[in-house]
Backbone as CSV, one residue per row, in Angstrom:
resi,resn,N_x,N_y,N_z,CA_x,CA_y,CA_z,C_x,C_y,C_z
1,UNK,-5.859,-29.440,-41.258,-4.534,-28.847,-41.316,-3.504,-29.901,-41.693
2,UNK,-2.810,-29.714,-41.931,-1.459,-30.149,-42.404,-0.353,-30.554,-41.894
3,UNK,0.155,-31.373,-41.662,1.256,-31.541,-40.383,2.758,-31.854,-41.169
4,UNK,3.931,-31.409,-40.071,5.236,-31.814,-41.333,5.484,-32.873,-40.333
5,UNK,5.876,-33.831,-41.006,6.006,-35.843,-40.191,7.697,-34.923,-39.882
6,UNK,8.253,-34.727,-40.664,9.820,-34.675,-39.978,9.774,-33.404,-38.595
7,UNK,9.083,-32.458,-38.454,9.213,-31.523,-37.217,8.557,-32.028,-36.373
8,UNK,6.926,-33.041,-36.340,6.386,-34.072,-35.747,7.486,-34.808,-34.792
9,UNK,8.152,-35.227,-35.437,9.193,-36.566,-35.325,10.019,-35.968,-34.290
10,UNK,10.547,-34.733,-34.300,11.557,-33.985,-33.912,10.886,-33.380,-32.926
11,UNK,9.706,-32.872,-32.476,9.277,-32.524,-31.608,8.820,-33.814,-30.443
12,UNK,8.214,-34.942,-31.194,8.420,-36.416,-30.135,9.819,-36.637,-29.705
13,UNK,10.396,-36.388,-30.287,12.016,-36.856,-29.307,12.519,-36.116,-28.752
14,UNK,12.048,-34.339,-28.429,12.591,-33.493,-27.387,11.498,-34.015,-26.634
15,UNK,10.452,-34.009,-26.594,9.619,-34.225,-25.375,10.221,-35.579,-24.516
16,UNK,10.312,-36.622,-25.497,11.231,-37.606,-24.914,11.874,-37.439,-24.147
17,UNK,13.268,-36.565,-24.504,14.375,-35.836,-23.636,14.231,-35.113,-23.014
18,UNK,13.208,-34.716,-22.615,12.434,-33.698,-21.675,11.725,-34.579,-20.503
19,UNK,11.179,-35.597,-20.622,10.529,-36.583,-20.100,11.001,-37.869,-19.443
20,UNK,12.127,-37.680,-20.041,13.112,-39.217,-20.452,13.031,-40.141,-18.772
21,UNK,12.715,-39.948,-17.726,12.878,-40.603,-16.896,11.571,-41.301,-16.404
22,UNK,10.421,-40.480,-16.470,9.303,-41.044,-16.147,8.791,-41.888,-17.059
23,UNK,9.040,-41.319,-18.698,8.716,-42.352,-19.830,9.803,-43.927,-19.632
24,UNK,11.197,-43.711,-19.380,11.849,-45.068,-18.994,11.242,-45.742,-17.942
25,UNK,10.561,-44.923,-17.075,9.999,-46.139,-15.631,8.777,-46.936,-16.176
26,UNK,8.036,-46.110,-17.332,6.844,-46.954,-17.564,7.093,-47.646,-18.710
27,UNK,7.455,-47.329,-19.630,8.154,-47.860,-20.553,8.509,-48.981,-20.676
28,UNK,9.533,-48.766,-19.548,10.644,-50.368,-19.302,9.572,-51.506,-18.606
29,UNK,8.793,-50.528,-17.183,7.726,-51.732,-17.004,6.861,-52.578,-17.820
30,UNK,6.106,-51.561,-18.711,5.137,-52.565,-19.541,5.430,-52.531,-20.729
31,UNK,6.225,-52.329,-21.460,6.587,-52.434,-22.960,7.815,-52.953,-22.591
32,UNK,9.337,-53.160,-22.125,10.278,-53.663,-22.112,10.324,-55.337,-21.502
33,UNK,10.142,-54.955,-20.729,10.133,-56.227,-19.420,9.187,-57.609,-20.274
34,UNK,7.977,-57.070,-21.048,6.750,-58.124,-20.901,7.572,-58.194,-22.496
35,UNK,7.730,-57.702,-23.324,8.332,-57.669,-24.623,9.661,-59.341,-24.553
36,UNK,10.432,-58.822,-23.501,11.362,-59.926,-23.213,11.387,-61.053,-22.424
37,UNK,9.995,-60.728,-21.899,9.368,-62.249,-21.510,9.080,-63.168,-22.722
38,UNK,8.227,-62.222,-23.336,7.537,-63.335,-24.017,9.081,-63.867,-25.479
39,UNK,10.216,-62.831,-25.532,10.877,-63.482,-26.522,11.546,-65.160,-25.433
40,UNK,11.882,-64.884,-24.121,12.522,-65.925,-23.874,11.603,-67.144,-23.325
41,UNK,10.550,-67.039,-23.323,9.999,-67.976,-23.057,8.889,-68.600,-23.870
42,UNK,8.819,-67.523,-24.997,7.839,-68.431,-25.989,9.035,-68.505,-27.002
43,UNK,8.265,-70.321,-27.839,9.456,-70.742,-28.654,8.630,-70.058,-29.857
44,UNK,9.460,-69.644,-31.089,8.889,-69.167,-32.230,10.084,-69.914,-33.249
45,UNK,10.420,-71.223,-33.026,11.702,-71.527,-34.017,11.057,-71.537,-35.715
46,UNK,11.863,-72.183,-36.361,11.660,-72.462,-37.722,11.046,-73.369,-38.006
47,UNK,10.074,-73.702,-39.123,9.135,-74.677,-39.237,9.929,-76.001,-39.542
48,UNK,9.131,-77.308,-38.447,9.798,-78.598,-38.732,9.435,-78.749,-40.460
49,UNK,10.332,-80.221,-40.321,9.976,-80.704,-41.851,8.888,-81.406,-42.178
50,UNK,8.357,-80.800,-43.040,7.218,-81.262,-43.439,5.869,-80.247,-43.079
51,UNK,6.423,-79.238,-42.474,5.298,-78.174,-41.452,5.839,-76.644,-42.744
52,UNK,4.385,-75.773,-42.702,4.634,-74.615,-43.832,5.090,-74.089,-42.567
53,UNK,5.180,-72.497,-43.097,5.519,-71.643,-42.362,3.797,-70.974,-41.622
54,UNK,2.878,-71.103,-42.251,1.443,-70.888,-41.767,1.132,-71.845,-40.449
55,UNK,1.739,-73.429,-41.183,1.111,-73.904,-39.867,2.237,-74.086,-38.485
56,UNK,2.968,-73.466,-38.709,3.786,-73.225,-37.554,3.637,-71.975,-36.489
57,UNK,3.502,-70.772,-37.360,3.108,-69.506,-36.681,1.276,-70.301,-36.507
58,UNK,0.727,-70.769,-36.681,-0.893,-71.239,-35.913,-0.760,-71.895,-34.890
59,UNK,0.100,-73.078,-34.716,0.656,-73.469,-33.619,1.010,-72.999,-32.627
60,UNK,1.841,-72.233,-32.986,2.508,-70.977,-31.606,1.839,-70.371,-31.379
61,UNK,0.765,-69.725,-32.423,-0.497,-68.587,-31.623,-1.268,-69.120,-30.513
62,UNK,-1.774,-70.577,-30.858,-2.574,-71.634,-30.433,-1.885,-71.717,-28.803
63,UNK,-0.475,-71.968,-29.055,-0.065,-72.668,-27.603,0.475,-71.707,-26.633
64,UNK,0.846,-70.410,-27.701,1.225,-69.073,-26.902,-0.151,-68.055,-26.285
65,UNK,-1.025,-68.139,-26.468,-2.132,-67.073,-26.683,-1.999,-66.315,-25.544
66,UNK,-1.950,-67.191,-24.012,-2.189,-66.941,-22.744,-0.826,-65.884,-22.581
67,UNK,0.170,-65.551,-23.334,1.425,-65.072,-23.032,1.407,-64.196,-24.155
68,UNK,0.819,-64.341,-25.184,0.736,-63.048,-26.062,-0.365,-62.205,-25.111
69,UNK,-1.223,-62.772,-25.034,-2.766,-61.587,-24.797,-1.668,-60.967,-22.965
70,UNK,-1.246,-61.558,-22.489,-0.992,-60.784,-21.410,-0.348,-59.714,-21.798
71,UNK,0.921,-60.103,-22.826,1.923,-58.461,-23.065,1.067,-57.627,-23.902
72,UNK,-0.096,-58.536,-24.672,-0.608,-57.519,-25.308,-1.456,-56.281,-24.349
73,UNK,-1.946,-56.951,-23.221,-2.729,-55.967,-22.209,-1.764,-55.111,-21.507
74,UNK,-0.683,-55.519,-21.147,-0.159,-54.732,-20.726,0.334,-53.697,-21.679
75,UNK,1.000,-53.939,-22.337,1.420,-52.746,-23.083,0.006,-51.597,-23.799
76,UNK,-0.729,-52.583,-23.929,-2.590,-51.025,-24.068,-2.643,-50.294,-22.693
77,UNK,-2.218,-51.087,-21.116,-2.274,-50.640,-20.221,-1.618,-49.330,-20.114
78,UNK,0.144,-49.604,-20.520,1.508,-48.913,-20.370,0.787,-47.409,-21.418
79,UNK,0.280,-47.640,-22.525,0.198,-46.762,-23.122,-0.883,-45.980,-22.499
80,UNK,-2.062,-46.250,-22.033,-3.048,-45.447,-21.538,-2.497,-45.247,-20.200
81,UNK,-1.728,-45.272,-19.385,-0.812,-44.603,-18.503,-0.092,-43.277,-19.214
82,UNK,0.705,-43.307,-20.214,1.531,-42.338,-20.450,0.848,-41.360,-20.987
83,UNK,-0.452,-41.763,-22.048,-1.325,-40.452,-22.748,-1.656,-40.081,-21.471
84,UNK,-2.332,-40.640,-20.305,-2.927,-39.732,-19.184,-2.053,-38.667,-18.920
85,UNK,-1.089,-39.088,-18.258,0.077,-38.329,-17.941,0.733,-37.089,-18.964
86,UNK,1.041,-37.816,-20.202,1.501,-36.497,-20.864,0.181,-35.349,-21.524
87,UNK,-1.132,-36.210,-21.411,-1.720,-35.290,-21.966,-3.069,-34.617,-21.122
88,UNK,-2.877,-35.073,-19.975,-3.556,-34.493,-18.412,-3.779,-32.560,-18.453
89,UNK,-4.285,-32.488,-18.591,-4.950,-30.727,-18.602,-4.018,-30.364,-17.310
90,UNK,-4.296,-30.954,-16.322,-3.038,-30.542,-15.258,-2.158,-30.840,-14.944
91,UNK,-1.219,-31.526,-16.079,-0.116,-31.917,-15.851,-0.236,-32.751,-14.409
92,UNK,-0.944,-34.000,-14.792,-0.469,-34.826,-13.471,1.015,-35.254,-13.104
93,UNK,0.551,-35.433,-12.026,1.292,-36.798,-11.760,1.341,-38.494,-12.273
94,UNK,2.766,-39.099,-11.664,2.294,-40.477,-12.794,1.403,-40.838,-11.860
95,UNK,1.300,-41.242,-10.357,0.306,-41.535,-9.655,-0.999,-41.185,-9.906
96,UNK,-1.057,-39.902,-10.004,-2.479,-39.174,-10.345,-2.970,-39.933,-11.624
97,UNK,-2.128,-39.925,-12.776,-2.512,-40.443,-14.232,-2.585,-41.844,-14.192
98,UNK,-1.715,-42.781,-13.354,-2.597,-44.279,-13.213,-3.700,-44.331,-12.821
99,UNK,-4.023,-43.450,-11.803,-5.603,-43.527,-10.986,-6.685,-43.379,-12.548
100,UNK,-6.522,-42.538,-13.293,-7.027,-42.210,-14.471,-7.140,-43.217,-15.740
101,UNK,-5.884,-43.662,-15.882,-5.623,-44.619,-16.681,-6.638,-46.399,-16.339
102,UNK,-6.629,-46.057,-14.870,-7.199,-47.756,-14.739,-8.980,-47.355,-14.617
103,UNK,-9.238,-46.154,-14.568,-10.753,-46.001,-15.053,-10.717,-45.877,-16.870
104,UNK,-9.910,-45.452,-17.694,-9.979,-45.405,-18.934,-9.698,-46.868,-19.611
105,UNK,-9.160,-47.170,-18.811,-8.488,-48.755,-19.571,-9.997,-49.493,-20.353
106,UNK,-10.865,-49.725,-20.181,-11.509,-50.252,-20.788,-12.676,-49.952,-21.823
107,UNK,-12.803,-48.482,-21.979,-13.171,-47.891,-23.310,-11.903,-47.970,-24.399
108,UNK,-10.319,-47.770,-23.888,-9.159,-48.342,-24.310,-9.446,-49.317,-24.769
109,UNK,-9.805,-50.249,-24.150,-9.124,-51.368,-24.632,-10.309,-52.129,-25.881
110,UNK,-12.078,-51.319,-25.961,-12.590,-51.614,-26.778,-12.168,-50.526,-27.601
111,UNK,-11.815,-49.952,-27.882,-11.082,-48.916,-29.021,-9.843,-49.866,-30.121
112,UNK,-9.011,-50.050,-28.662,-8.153,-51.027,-29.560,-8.660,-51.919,-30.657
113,UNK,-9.962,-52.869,-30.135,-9.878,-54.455,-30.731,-10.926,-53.656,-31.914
114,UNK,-11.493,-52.455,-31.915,-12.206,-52.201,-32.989,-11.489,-51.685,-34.198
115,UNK,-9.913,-51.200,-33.707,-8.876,-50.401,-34.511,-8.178,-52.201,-35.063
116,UNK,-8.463,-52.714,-34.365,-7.455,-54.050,-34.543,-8.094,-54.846,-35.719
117,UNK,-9.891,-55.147,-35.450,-10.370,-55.755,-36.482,-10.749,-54.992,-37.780
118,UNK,-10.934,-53.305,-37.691,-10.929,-52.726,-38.890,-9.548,-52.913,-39.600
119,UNK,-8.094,-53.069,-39.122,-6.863,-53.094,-39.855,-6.990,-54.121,-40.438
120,UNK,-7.644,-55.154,-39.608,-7.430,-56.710,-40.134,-8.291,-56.775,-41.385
121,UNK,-9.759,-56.147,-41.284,-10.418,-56.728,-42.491,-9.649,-55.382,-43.324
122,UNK,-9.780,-54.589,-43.390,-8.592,-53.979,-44.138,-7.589,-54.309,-44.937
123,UNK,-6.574,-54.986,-44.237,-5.700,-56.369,-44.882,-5.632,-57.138,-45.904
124,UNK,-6.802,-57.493,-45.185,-7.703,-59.052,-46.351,-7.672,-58.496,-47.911
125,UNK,-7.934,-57.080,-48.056,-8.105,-56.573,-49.650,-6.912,-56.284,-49.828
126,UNK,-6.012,-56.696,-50.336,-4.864,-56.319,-50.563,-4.164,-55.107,-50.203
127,UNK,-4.211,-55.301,-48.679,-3.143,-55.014,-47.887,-3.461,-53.187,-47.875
128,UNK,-3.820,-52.772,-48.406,-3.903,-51.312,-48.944,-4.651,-50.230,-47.947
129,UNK,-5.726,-51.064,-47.976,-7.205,-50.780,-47.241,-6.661,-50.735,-45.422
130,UNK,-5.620,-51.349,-45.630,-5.844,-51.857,-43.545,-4.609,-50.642,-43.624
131,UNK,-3.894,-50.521,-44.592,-2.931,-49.412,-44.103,-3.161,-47.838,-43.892
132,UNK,-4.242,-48.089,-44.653,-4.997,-46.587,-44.863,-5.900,-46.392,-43.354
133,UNK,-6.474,-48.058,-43.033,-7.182,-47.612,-41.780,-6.184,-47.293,-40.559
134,UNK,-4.516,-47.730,-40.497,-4.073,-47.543,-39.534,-3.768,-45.978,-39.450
135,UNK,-3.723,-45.024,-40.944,-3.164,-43.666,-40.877,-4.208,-43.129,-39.835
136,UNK,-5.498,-43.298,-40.578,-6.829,-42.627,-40.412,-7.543,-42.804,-39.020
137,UNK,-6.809,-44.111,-38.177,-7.225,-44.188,-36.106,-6.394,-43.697,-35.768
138,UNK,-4.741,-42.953,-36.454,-4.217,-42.886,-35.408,-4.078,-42.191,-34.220
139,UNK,-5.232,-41.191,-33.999,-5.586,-40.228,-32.973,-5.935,-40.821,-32.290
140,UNK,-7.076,-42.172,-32.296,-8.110,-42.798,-31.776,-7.545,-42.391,-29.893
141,UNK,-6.494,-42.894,-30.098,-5.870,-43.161,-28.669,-6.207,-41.728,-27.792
142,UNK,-4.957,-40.515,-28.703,-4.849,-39.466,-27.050,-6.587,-38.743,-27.669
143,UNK,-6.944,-39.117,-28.522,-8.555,-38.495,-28.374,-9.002,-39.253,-27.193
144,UNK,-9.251,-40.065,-27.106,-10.136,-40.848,-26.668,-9.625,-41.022,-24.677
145,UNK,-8.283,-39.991,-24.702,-7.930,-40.112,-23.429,-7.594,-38.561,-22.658
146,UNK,-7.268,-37.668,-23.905,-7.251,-36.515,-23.531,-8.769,-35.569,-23.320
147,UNK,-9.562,-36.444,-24.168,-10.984,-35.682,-23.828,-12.266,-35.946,-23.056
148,UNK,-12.493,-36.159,-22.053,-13.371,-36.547,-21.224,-14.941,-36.969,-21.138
149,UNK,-15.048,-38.204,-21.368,-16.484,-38.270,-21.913,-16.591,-39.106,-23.234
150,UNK,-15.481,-38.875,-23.820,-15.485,-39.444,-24.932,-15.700,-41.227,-25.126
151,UNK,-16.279,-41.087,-25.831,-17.119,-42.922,-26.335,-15.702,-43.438,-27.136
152,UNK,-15.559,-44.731,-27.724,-14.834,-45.376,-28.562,-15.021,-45.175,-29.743
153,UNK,-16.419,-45.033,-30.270,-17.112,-44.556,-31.322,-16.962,-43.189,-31.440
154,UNK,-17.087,-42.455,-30.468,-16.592,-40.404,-30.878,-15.358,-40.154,-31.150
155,UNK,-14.253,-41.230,-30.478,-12.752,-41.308,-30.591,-12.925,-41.514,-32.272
156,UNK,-13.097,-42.594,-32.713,-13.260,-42.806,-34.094,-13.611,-41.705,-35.136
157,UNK,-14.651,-41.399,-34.966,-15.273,-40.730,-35.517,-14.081,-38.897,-35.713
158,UNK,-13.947,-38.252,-34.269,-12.848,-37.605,-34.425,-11.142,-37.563,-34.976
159,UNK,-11.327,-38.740,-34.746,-9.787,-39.292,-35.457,-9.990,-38.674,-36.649
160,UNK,-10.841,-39.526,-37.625,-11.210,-39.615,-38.571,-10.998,-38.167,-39.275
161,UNK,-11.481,-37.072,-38.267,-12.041,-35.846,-39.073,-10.517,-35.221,-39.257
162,UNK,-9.627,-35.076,-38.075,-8.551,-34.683,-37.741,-7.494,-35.098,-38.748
163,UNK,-7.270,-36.466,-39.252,-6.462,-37.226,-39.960,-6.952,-36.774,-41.383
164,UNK,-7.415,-36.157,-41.696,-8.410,-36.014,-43.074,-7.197,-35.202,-44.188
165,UNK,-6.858,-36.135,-44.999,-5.437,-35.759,-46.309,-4.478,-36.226,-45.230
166,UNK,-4.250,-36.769,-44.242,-2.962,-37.053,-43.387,-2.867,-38.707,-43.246
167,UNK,-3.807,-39.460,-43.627,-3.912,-40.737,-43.881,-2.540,-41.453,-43.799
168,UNK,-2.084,-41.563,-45.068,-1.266,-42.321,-45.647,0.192,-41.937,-45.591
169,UNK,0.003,-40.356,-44.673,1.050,-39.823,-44.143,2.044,-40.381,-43.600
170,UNK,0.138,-40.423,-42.163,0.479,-41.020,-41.089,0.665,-42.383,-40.685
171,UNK,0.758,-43.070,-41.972,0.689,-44.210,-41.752,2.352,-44.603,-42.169
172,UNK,2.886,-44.191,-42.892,4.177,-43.985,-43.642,4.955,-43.530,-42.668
173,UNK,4.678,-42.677,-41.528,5.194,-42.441,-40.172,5.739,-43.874,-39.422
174,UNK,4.282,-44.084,-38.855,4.531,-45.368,-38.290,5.172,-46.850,-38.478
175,UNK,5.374,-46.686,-39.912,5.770,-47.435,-40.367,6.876,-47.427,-40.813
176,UNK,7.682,-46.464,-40.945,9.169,-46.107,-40.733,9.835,-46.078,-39.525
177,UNK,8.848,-45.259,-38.462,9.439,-45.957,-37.324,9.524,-47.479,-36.931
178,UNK,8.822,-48.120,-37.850,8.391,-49.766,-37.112,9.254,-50.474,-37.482
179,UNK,9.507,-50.161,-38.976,10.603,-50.556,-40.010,12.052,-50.698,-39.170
180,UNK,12.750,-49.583,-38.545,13.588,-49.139,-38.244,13.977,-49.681,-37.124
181,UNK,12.783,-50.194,-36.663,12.779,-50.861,-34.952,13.026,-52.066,-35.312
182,UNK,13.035,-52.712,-36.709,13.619,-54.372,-36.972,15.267,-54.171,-37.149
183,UNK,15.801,-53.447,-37.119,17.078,-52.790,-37.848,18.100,-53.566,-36.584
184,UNK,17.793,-53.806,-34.997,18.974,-54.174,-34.194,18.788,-55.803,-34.532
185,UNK,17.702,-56.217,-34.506,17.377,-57.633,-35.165,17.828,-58.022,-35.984
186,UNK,17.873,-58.132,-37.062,18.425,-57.936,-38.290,19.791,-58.026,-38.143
187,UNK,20.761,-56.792,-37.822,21.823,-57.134,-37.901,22.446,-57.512,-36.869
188,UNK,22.016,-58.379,-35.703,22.523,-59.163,-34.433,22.298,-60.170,-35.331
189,UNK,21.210,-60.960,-35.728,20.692,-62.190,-35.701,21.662,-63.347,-36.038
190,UNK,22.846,-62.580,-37.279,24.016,-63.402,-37.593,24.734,-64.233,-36.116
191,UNK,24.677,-63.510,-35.319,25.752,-63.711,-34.296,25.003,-64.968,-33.268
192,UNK,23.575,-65.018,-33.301,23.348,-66.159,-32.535,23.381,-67.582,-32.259
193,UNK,24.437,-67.878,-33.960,24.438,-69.238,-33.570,26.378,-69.029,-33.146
194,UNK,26.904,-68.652,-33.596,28.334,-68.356,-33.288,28.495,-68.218,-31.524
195,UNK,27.204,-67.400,-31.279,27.613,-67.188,-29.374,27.141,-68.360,-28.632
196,UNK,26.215,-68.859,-29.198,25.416,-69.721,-28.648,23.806,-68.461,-27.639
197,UNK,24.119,-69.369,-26.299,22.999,-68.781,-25.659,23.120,-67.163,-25.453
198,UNK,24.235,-66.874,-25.128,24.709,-65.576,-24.769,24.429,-64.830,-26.235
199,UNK,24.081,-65.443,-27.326,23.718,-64.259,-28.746,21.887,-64.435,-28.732
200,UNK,21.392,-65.489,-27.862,20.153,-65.382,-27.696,19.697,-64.100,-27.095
201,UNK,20.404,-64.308,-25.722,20.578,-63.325,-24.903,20.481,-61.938,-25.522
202,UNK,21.696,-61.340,-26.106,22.137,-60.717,-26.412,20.719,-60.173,-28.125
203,UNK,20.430,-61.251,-28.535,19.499,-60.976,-29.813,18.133,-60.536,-29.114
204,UNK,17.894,-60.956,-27.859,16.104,-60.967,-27.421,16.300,-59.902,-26.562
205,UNK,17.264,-59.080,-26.186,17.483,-57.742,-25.439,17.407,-56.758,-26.055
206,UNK,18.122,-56.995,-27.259,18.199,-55.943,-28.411,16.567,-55.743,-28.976
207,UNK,15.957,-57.004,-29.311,14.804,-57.036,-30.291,13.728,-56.456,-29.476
208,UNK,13.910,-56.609,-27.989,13.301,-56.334,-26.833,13.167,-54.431,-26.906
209,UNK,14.011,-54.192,-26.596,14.420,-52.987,-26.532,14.276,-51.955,-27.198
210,UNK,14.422,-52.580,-28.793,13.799,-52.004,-30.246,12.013,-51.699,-30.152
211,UNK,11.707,-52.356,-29.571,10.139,-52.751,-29.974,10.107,-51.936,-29.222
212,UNK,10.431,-51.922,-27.750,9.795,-50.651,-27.004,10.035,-49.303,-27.061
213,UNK,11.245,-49.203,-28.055,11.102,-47.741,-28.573,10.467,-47.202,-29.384
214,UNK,10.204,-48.509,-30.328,9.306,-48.161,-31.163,8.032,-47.613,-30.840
215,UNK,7.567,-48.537,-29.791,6.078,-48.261,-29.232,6.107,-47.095,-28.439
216,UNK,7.011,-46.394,-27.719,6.986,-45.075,-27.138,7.326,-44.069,-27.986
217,UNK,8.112,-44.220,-29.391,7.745,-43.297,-30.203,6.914,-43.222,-30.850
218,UNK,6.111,-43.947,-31.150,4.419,-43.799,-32.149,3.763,-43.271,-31.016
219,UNK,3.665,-43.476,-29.783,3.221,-42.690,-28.855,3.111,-41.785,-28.653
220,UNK,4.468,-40.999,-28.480,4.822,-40.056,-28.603,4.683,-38.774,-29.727
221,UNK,4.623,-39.035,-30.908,4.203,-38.585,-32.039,3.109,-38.355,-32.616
222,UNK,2.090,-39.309,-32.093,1.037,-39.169,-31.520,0.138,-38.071,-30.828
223,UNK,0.902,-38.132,-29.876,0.838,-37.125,-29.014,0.988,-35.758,-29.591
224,UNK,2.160,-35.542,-30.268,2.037,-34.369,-30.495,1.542,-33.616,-32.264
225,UNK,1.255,-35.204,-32.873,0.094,-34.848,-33.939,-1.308,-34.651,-33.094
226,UNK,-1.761,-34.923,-32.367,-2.952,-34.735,-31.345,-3.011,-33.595,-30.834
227,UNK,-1.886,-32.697,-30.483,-1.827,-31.404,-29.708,-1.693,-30.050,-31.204
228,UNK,-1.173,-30.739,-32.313,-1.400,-29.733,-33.196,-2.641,-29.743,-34.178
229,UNK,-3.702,-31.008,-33.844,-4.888,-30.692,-34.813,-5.783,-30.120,-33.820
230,UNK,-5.278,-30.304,-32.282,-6.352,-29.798,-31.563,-7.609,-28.629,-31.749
231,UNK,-6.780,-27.432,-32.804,-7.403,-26.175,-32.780,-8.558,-26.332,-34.240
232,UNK,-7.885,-27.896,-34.998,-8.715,-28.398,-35.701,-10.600,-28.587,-35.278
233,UNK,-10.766,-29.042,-34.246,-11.436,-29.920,-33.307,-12.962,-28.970,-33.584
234,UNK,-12.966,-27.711,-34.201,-14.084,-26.585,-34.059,-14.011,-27.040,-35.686
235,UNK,-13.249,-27.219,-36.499,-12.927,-26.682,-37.832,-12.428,-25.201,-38.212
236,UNK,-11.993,-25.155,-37.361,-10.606,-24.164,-36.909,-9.484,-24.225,-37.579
């Protein structure tokens, strides 16, 4: 079936506003909070002289890793919390849906690094290939959490069938939202040497803040591309 990305879009942000308080408590915990850790305490400056721009971002991966891989777990955590919850057959609770979430977390979290290294070698061919693989997992997730039983490999595999002509759609989705989420960055960034610390401040709250909307709206959209191929699921 066929999906329209703009009523998609529009149906993730009433649910939002429908939701808006329980999605801010988890939200802010593991996508906000760990987002603005790691801007104020890992350095990411500009490459010294004599250093490319490659071997500077290797450096920081190198000396940051222990502080990336944490926000990175948490936020796979934050998200397999909220699919439980919003997409729970009985409308849980958030309590009920953590209990759920910390038994799912780790078919999660091998789902992820298999979605992570197919984008990557993807990549490598000019860039094309990894974008097409991000349209084509993007179910991987509330499959793989809304249906019970399900392997990392059946998540895949169903994605796959569901996303079928919605590829490059859905990838053009996500990527407008992602786009859009650099947009408070961008136009703060002027102001941080003029304020001094207070435009740091003021730049790593914003950039903070962006990112985690971003990540609760691909979520979200998600979600409710997941609830309209559902009747797909027979070839229906």
């Amino acid at each position: 079936m066929r999906i329209d990305p703009a009523s998609a879009l529009a149906e993730a942000v009433a649910r939002y506003k429908l939701e808006r308080p329980a999605l801010h408590a988890v939200a802010g915990l593991f996508f906000f909070v760990p987002a603005l850790a790691l801007l104020f305490f890992v350095e990411n400056g500009p490459p010294t002289e004599g250093e490319t721009v490659t071997d500077a971002l290797r450096a920081m991966l190198i000396d940051n890793w222990p502080w990336l891989l944490g926000v990175q777990l948490l936020e796979l955590f934050g998200s397999v919390w909220l699919y439980a919850w919003l997409l729970g057959h009985d409308k849980p609770v958030l309590g009920q849906a953590l209990r759920r979430a910390v038994a799912l977390f780790p078919m999660f979290l091998i789902a992820s690094v298999l979605i992570g290294m197919l984008t990557f070698a993807g990549l490598l061919f000019f860039l094309a290939p990894g974008f097409y693989v991000i349209g084509r997992t993007f179910l991987v997730a509330p499959v793989l959490i809304a249906e019970p039983g399900t392997t990392a490999i059946k998540a895949f595999e169903e994605s796959i069938r569901r996303t079928q002509g919605m590829g490059w759609m859905l990838f053009v989705v996500a990527a407008a939202i992602w786009l859009t989420g650099q947009f408070p960055n961008l136009l703060l960034r002027p102001l941080e040497a003029p304020l001094g610390m207070a435009g740091t401040v003021l730049i790593d709250g914003a950039a903070a803040l962006a990112g985690a909307a971003v990540t609760l709206l691909i979520l979200l959209v998600k979600v409710v591309v997941y609830r309209r191929t559902a009747g797909s699921k027979r070839g229906t």
